[in-house]
Amino acid sequence: MRRFLPLLALLVAMSGIGRAATLNEDIIVTGQRPPQPGANIWFENGFAEFPPLGPQFAKGLVIWNHPAAANGQGAALSTGKPVGGLSALGWDVIRLQRNPRLQPSWENRLAEARDALTQEVAAARTAGYQRIILAGQGFGGALALETAKTVGDLYAVVALAPNTGDGAASIDRTWSQLREAHAKRIVVLFPNADEQVPQPRGAGAREILAARSDLSFVLVDEESGVRGTAGADSLAFATYTTCMAYFLAPDATPHAGEFHCGTDEVPAALARMGAKPHGGDAWFGYSNRGLETYVELPAGGGPILYGSGYGADGRGKPAVKGYEPKPTGAGFTFDLNKDLTVRGLKQDNELRLTVDLPDGTRSSVLLHRLAGNS
C-alpha cells in the first residue's frame, strides 16, 4: 500500500494539529524520519525558514524532488539552492521524500513517486494554487520531467542534471521527457562532467526543445562552465539561478523558444532595480554570486549610476544610486560605503568590476554594454 501525505495534510500537520505516529526504527532515513510506519513516500516543507504562505498569497507552489544519493540517503539532502531563491521571492516550496529502502528498483521508485506527485498536484490545485512547478536534481530532475509527461498544464518544470541513467537507453529517455513534458516553461541543466550521465546532452536537448512551439525554455548546457551532477548548488550556477527567477516570475511573458540569460531578462531586471538610463554608457551583468548589476557611466562627467538586484538567494534590495568616481589610470574606483571600494576597468565592450569583501573573498562582475545604451 502506498502511503504519503498530500499537501493539505502537510499544512494541517505544520499547524500543530494532530500527533506524530509511532516510528518504525527499521525504516528511518538518516536525517529524516517518515511520519508513519512503512512510509515509502511523504511530503515535507522545503525550507524551515520559509513556512508556506498558502495559495492565496504565494506566487505558486514548487514541488522539489531530491537526488538519489550514493549512500541511499537522499531524503537527508538539502533542498536545492536555486529553489531557495524562489522561496525567498514568495514561492511555496515542499519536497517529496522517498525511502529508497522500500523501493528496490529504479522503475519501482519512478512509478511510485510519479503517482504521489500526480496526486499532490491535484491536491494543490484543489487547495487553490494556480501555478505549480515540478523541480528536482539528479534522479529528482528526471522524476519531475517524467511526471510532466502525464500531468497536464504545469506552470513549469525545473530539471537540474536529470539522471535518467547511463547509456543509450538513458539518452532516449531524456529525449522522450523533453518532447512530451506538459509545461509552459522548462528550465534544464546539463552540466559538464556529469558523474551520473557522462554523455553530452545539451546540443540534442536544444534541438528538441527549439522544435516545440508550445513552451519557453532556459537551457544551461555543457559549455556554461557548470560542472558535475551537483553543479546547480555551486557558485557557477548562481547567474542562472537569478535568471531563472525572472524567467519563472508570474508577471513575465517569455517568448516561445529559448530564453537567453543575460539578454532576455535585462528589461525586467532594470525595471526591478528602478534603472532608467540617462543617455550615458550603460552596462549589465552578473557577479560571481549571481547578483544582477547595472552601471551607467555618464557621458559628460558626473556620478556613476550603480544598481543591484535580488541576487541568487532572492534577498537583495533592488536599487540604483549615484557614486562619485575617482579615475585610476585606465579605470576608476568608487566607494559603495566606507568599507567597500569598487574598482572598474573598461575594455572594448566589457566592463569588469571587482570588490574585496569583508570575509576576505572577492566579488567580481563582468558586464556587457547594453545595445543602444538602453
Coordinates of C-alpha atoms in Angstrom, one line a residue:
M1 CA 0.0 0.0 0.0
R2 CA 1.4 3.4 -1.0
R3 CA 1.4 5.9 1.8
F4 CA 2.2 9.6 1.6
L5 CA 0.9 12.9 3.0
P6 CA -0.7 15.2 0.5
L7 CA -0.3 19.0 0.6
L8 CA -3.5 19.6 2.6
A9 CA -2.4 17.1 5.2
L10 CA 1.0 18.7 5.3
L11 CA -0.4 22.2 6.0
V12 CA -2.5 20.7 8.8
A13 CA 0.5 18.9 10.2
M14 CA 2.5 22.1 10.2
S15 CA -0.2 23.9 12.1
G16 CA 0.4 21.6 15.0
I17 CA -2.8 19.7 14.7
G18 CA -2.6 16.0 15.5
R19 CA 0.2 13.9 16.8
A20 CA 3.1 12.1 15.1
A21 CA 2.7 8.4 14.6
T22 CA 4.9 5.9 16.3
L23 CA 8.1 5.5 14.2
N24 CA 9.3 2.1 12.9
E25 CA 13.1 2.4 13.5
D26 CA 13.8 -0.1 10.7
I27 CA 12.7 2.5 8.0
I28 CA 14.2 5.7 9.4
V29 CA 16.2 7.5 6.8
T30 CA 19.2 9.3 8.2
G31 CA 18.3 12.9 8.8
Q32 CA 14.6 12.5 8.1
R33 CA 12.0 10.4 9.9
P34 CA 9.0 9.1 7.9
P35 CA 5.7 10.4 9.5
Q36 CA 4.3 6.9 9.8
P37 CA 5.4 3.3 9.9
G38 CA 6.0 1.8 6.4
A39 CA 6.0 5.2 4.7
N40 CA 7.6 5.0 1.3
I41 CA 6.6 8.5 0.2
W42 CA 5.8 11.6 2.2
F43 CA 5.9 15.4 1.8
E44 CA 7.7 18.0 3.9
N45 CA 8.2 21.8 3.9
G46 CA 11.2 22.6 1.6
F47 CA 12.8 25.2 3.9
A48 CA 12.4 25.6 7.6
E49 CA 13.0 29.4 7.3
F50 CA 10.2 29.8 4.7
P51 CA 6.9 28.3 6.0
P52 CA 4.2 28.0 3.3
L53 CA 2.3 31.2 2.6
G54 CA -0.6 29.3 1.2
P55 CA -2.4 29.5 -2.2
Q56 CA -3.9 33.0 -1.5
F57 CA -0.5 34.7 -1.0
A58 CA 2.2 32.6 -2.6
K59 CA 3.3 33.1 -6.2
G60 CA 2.7 29.4 -6.7
L61 CA 3.9 26.0 -5.4
V62 CA 7.2 24.3 -6.2
I63 CA 7.4 20.6 -5.5
W64 CA 11.1 19.5 -5.1
N65 CA 12.4 16.0 -5.8
H66 CA 15.8 15.3 -4.2
P67 CA 18.6 13.3 -5.9
A68 CA 19.2 9.6 -5.3
A69 CA 22.3 9.8 -3.1
A70 CA 25.0 7.2 -3.5
N71 CA 24.5 6.1 0.1
G72 CA 20.8 5.8 -0.3
Q73 CA 20.0 8.7 2.0
G74 CA 18.9 11.3 -0.5
A75 CA 16.0 12.3 1.8
A76 CA 18.5 13.9 4.1
L77 CA 20.0 16.2 1.4
S78 CA 19.1 19.8 1.5
T79 CA 16.6 21.3 -0.9
G80 CA 18.4 22.7 -4.0
K81 CA 19.9 26.2 -3.6
P82 CA 18.3 27.5 -6.8
V83 CA 14.9 26.7 -5.4
G84 CA 15.8 28.6 -2.2
G85 CA 15.9 31.8 -4.2
L86 CA 12.4 31.2 -5.4
S87 CA 11.2 30.5 -1.9
A88 CA 12.6 33.8 -0.7
L89 CA 10.8 35.6 -3.5
G90 CA 7.4 34.2 -2.4
W91 CA 7.0 30.8 -3.9
D92 CA 5.9 28.0 -1.5
V93 CA 8.3 25.0 -1.7
I94 CA 7.5 21.5 -0.5
R95 CA 9.6 18.4 -1.1
L96 CA 8.7 14.8 -2.0
Q97 CA 10.6 12.4 0.4
R98 CA 11.4 8.9 -0.8
N99 CA 12.6 6.0 1.3
P100 CA 14.8 4.0 -1.0
R101 CA 15.0 1.0 1.4
L102 CA 11.4 0.3 0.4
Q103 CA 11.9 1.0 -3.3
P104 CA 14.1 -1.8 -4.7
S105 CA 14.4 -0.7 -8.4
W106 CA 14.7 2.4 -10.5
E107 CA 11.4 1.7 -12.2
N108 CA 9.6 1.0 -8.9
R109 CA 10.9 4.3 -7.4
L110 CA 9.8 6.1 -10.6
A111 CA 6.3 4.7 -10.7
E112 CA 5.5 5.2 -7.0
A113 CA 6.9 8.7 -6.8
R114 CA 5.1 9.7 -10.1
D115 CA 1.8 8.5 -8.6
A116 CA 2.5 10.5 -5.5
L117 CA 3.4 13.7 -7.4
T118 CA 0.3 13.3 -9.6
Q119 CA -2.0 13.2 -6.6
E120 CA -0.1 16.0 -4.9
V121 CA -0.5 18.3 -7.9
A122 CA -4.3 17.5 -7.9
A123 CA -4.5 18.3 -4.2
A124 CA -2.6 21.6 -4.7
R125 CA -4.9 22.6 -7.4
T126 CA -7.9 21.8 -5.2
A127 CA -6.3 23.9 -2.5
G128 CA -6.1 26.9 -4.9
Y129 CA -2.6 27.0 -6.3
Q130 CA -2.7 28.5 -9.8
R131 CA 1.0 27.9 -10.7
I132 CA 2.7 24.6 -10.0
I133 CA 6.3 23.8 -10.7
L134 CA 7.8 20.3 -10.6
A135 CA 11.5 20.6 -9.8
G136 CA 14.4 18.3 -9.0
Q137 CA 18.0 17.4 -9.2
G138 CA 19.7 14.2 -10.5
F139 CA 17.1 11.4 -10.2
G140 CA 14.7 14.0 -8.8
G141 CA 15.1 16.1 -12.0
A142 CA 14.3 13.0 -14.2
L143 CA 11.3 12.3 -11.9
A144 CA 10.0 15.9 -12.4
L145 CA 10.3 15.6 -16.2
E146 CA 8.8 12.1 -16.3
T147 CA 5.8 13.1 -14.2
A148 CA 5.3 16.1 -16.5
K149 CA 4.6 13.6 -19.4
T150 CA 1.4 12.6 -17.8
V151 CA 0.4 15.6 -15.6
G152 CA -1.0 18.4 -17.8
D153 CA -0.9 22.2 -17.6
L154 CA 2.1 22.6 -15.3
Y155 CA 3.4 26.1 -15.0
A156 CA 7.0 24.9 -15.3
V157 CA 9.5 22.1 -14.8
V158 CA 13.0 22.7 -13.4
A159 CA 15.3 19.7 -14.1
L160 CA 18.8 20.1 -12.8
A161 CA 21.2 17.4 -14.2
P162 CA 18.3 15.0 -14.7
N163 CA 19.6 11.4 -14.1
T164 CA 17.9 9.1 -16.5
G165 CA 20.7 6.5 -16.1
D166 CA 23.9 5.8 -18.2
G167 CA 23.9 4.5 -21.8
A168 CA 21.9 4.9 -24.9
A169 CA 18.6 3.9 -23.3
S170 CA 19.1 6.7 -20.8
I171 CA 19.6 9.3 -23.5
D172 CA 16.5 8.1 -25.3
R173 CA 14.5 8.5 -22.0
T174 CA 15.8 12.1 -21.7
W175 CA 14.7 12.9 -25.3
S176 CA 11.3 11.4 -24.6
Q177 CA 10.9 13.5 -21.5
L178 CA 11.8 16.7 -23.3
R179 CA 9.5 16.0 -26.2
E180 CA 6.5 15.1 -24.1
A181 CA 6.7 17.2 -20.9
H182 CA 3.5 19.2 -20.5
A183 CA 4.7 22.6 -19.2
K184 CA 4.5 26.2 -20.3
R185 CA 8.2 26.7 -19.3
I186 CA 11.1 24.4 -18.8
V187 CA 14.5 25.0 -17.2
V188 CA 17.0 22.3 -17.7
L189 CA 20.7 22.0 -16.7
F190 CA 23.1 19.6 -18.5
P191 CA 26.4 20.2 -16.7
N192 CA 29.8 19.4 -18.0
A193 CA 31.4 16.3 -16.4
D194 CA 28.1 14.9 -15.0
E195 CA 29.2 11.9 -13.0
Q196 CA 25.8 10.2 -13.4
V197 CA 25.1 10.8 -17.1
P198 CA 28.5 11.4 -18.8
Q199 CA 27.1 11.6 -22.3
P200 CA 26.7 15.2 -23.6
R201 CA 23.1 16.1 -23.9
G202 CA 23.0 19.9 -24.3
A203 CA 23.1 20.1 -28.2
G204 CA 20.4 17.4 -28.6
A205 CA 18.2 18.9 -26.0
R206 CA 18.4 22.3 -27.6
E207 CA 17.3 20.9 -30.9
I208 CA 14.3 19.1 -29.4
L209 CA 13.2 22.0 -27.3
A210 CA 13.6 24.5 -30.1
A211 CA 11.3 22.4 -32.3
R212 CA 8.5 22.8 -29.8
S213 CA 6.3 25.8 -30.3
D214 CA 4.3 25.3 -27.1
L215 CA 6.8 26.4 -24.5
S216 CA 9.6 28.7 -23.5
F217 CA 12.8 27.2 -22.2
V218 CA 16.1 28.0 -20.5
L219 CA 18.9 25.5 -21.3
V220 CA 22.2 25.6 -19.4
D221 CA 24.5 23.2 -21.3
E222 CA 28.0 21.8 -21.0
E223 CA 29.5 25.0 -22.4
S224 CA 28.2 27.0 -19.4
G225 CA 31.0 26.3 -17.0
V226 CA 28.7 24.5 -14.6
R227 CA 30.3 21.2 -13.7
G228 CA 29.2 18.0 -12.0
T229 CA 25.8 16.4 -11.0
A230 CA 25.5 18.8 -8.1
G231 CA 26.7 21.8 -10.1
A232 CA 23.4 23.7 -9.6
D233 CA 24.4 24.2 -6.0
S234 CA 27.7 25.8 -6.9
L235 CA 28.6 29.5 -7.5
A236 CA 29.0 28.7 -11.2
F237 CA 25.2 28.3 -11.4
A238 CA 24.4 31.5 -9.4
T239 CA 23.9 33.6 -12.5
Y240 CA 21.4 31.1 -13.9
T241 CA 19.6 30.9 -10.6
T242 CA 18.9 34.7 -10.8
C243 CA 18.0 34.5 -14.4
M244 CA 15.6 31.6 -13.7
A245 CA 13.7 33.7 -11.1
Y246 CA 13.0 36.3 -13.8
F247 CA 12.0 33.6 -16.3
L248 CA 9.6 32.0 -13.9
A249 CA 8.1 35.2 -12.5
P250 CA 4.3 35.3 -12.8
D251 CA 4.5 38.7 -14.5
A252 CA 7.0 37.5 -17.1
T253 CA 5.8 36.7 -20.6
P254 CA 8.8 34.9 -22.2
H255 CA 8.5 34.3 -25.9
A256 CA 8.2 30.8 -27.3
G257 CA 11.6 29.1 -27.8
E258 CA 14.9 29.7 -26.0
F259 CA 15.2 32.3 -23.3
H260 CA 18.7 33.6 -23.3
C261 CA 20.1 34.6 -19.9
G262 CA 22.0 37.8 -19.8
T263 CA 19.8 39.2 -22.6
D264 CA 16.1 38.4 -22.4
E265 CA 15.7 39.2 -18.7
V266 CA 17.6 42.5 -18.8
P267 CA 14.5 44.8 -19.2
A268 CA 12.8 43.2 -16.2
A269 CA 15.9 43.3 -14.1
L270 CA 16.4 47.0 -14.9
A271 CA 12.8 47.8 -14.1
R272 CA 13.1 45.9 -10.8
M273 CA 16.1 48.0 -9.8
G274 CA 14.5 51.2 -11.0
A275 CA 17.3 51.8 -13.5
K276 CA 16.4 54.5 -16.1
P277 CA 19.3 55.1 -18.5
H278 CA 20.1 58.7 -18.9
G279 CA 22.0 58.6 -22.2
G280 CA 25.3 57.5 -20.7
D281 CA 27.3 54.4 -21.4
A282 CA 25.1 51.6 -19.9
W283 CA 26.2 48.1 -18.9
F284 CA 24.6 45.0 -17.4
G285 CA 25.9 41.7 -16.0
Y286 CA 26.1 39.3 -13.0
S287 CA 28.5 39.0 -10.2
N288 CA 30.1 35.6 -9.5
R289 CA 27.5 35.3 -6.7
G290 CA 24.6 35.9 -9.1
L291 CA 23.9 39.5 -8.2
E292 CA 22.5 41.3 -11.2
T293 CA 24.3 44.6 -11.7
Y294 CA 23.7 47.8 -13.7
V295 CA 26.3 50.5 -14.3
E296 CA 25.9 53.8 -16.3
L297 CA 29.0 55.8 -17.0
P298 CA 28.0 59.5 -17.6
A299 CA 28.6 60.9 -21.0
G300 CA 29.8 64.3 -19.8
G301 CA 31.1 63.7 -16.3
G302 CA 29.3 63.4 -13.0
P303 CA 28.3 60.5 -10.8
I304 CA 28.3 56.8 -11.8
L305 CA 24.9 55.1 -11.6
Y306 CA 25.3 51.7 -9.9
G307 CA 22.4 49.4 -9.4
S308 CA 21.9 45.9 -8.0
G309 CA 19.0 43.5 -7.7
Y310 CA 17.9 40.5 -5.7
G311 CA 20.7 38.0 -6.5
A312 CA 20.6 34.2 -6.5
D313 CA 19.3 34.0 -2.9
G314 CA 16.4 36.3 -3.6
R315 CA 17.1 38.5 -0.6
G316 CA 18.6 41.7 -2.0
K317 CA 17.1 45.2 -2.1
P318 CA 17.0 46.3 -5.8
A319 CA 18.0 49.9 -6.1
V320 CA 20.1 52.4 -8.2
K321 CA 22.3 55.1 -6.6
G322 CA 24.8 57.6 -7.8
Y323 CA 28.5 57.5 -6.7
E324 CA 31.4 59.9 -7.4
P325 CA 34.1 58.1 -9.4
K326 CA 37.8 58.5 -9.0
P327 CA 40.0 58.0 -12.2
T328 CA 42.8 55.4 -11.8
G329 CA 44.8 55.2 -15.0
A330 CA 42.7 53.1 -17.4
G331 CA 39.9 52.6 -14.9
F332 CA 38.1 54.1 -12.0
T333 CA 37.0 53.4 -8.4
F334 CA 34.1 54.5 -6.3
D335 CA 33.1 53.8 -2.7
L336 CA 29.9 51.8 -2.1
N337 CA 30.4 52.6 1.6
K338 CA 33.2 53.3 4.0
D339 CA 34.4 49.7 3.9
L340 CA 33.8 48.7 0.2
T341 CA 35.6 50.2 -2.8
V342 CA 34.6 49.1 -6.3
R343 CA 37.3 49.0 -8.9
G344 CA 36.3 49.3 -12.6
L345 CA 38.2 48.6 -15.8
K346 CA 36.6 49.1 -19.2
Q347 CA 37.9 47.2 -22.3
D348 CA 36.1 47.4 -25.6
N349 CA 32.6 46.0 -24.9
E350 CA 33.3 44.6 -21.5
L351 CA 33.4 46.3 -18.1
R352 CA 34.9 44.4 -15.2
L353 CA 34.1 45.4 -11.6
T354 CA 35.8 43.9 -8.5
V355 CA 35.4 44.5 -4.8
D356 CA 37.2 42.9 -1.8
L357 CA 34.6 41.7 0.7
P358 CA 34.9 41.8 4.5
D359 CA 35.1 38.0 4.7
G360 CA 38.3 38.0 2.7
T361 CA 36.8 36.9 -0.6
R362 CA 36.4 39.0 -3.8
S363 CA 33.3 39.6 -5.8
S364 CA 33.8 40.2 -9.5
V365 CA 31.3 41.3 -12.1
L366 CA 31.7 41.1 -15.9
L367 CA 29.3 43.5 -17.6
H368 CA 28.4 43.9 -21.2
R369 CA 27.4 47.1 -23.0
L370 CA 23.7 47.4 -23.5
A371 CA 22.7 47.8 -27.1
G372 CA 21.7 51.4 -27.8
N373 CA 22.7 52.3 -24.2
S374 CA 19.2 51.4 -23.1

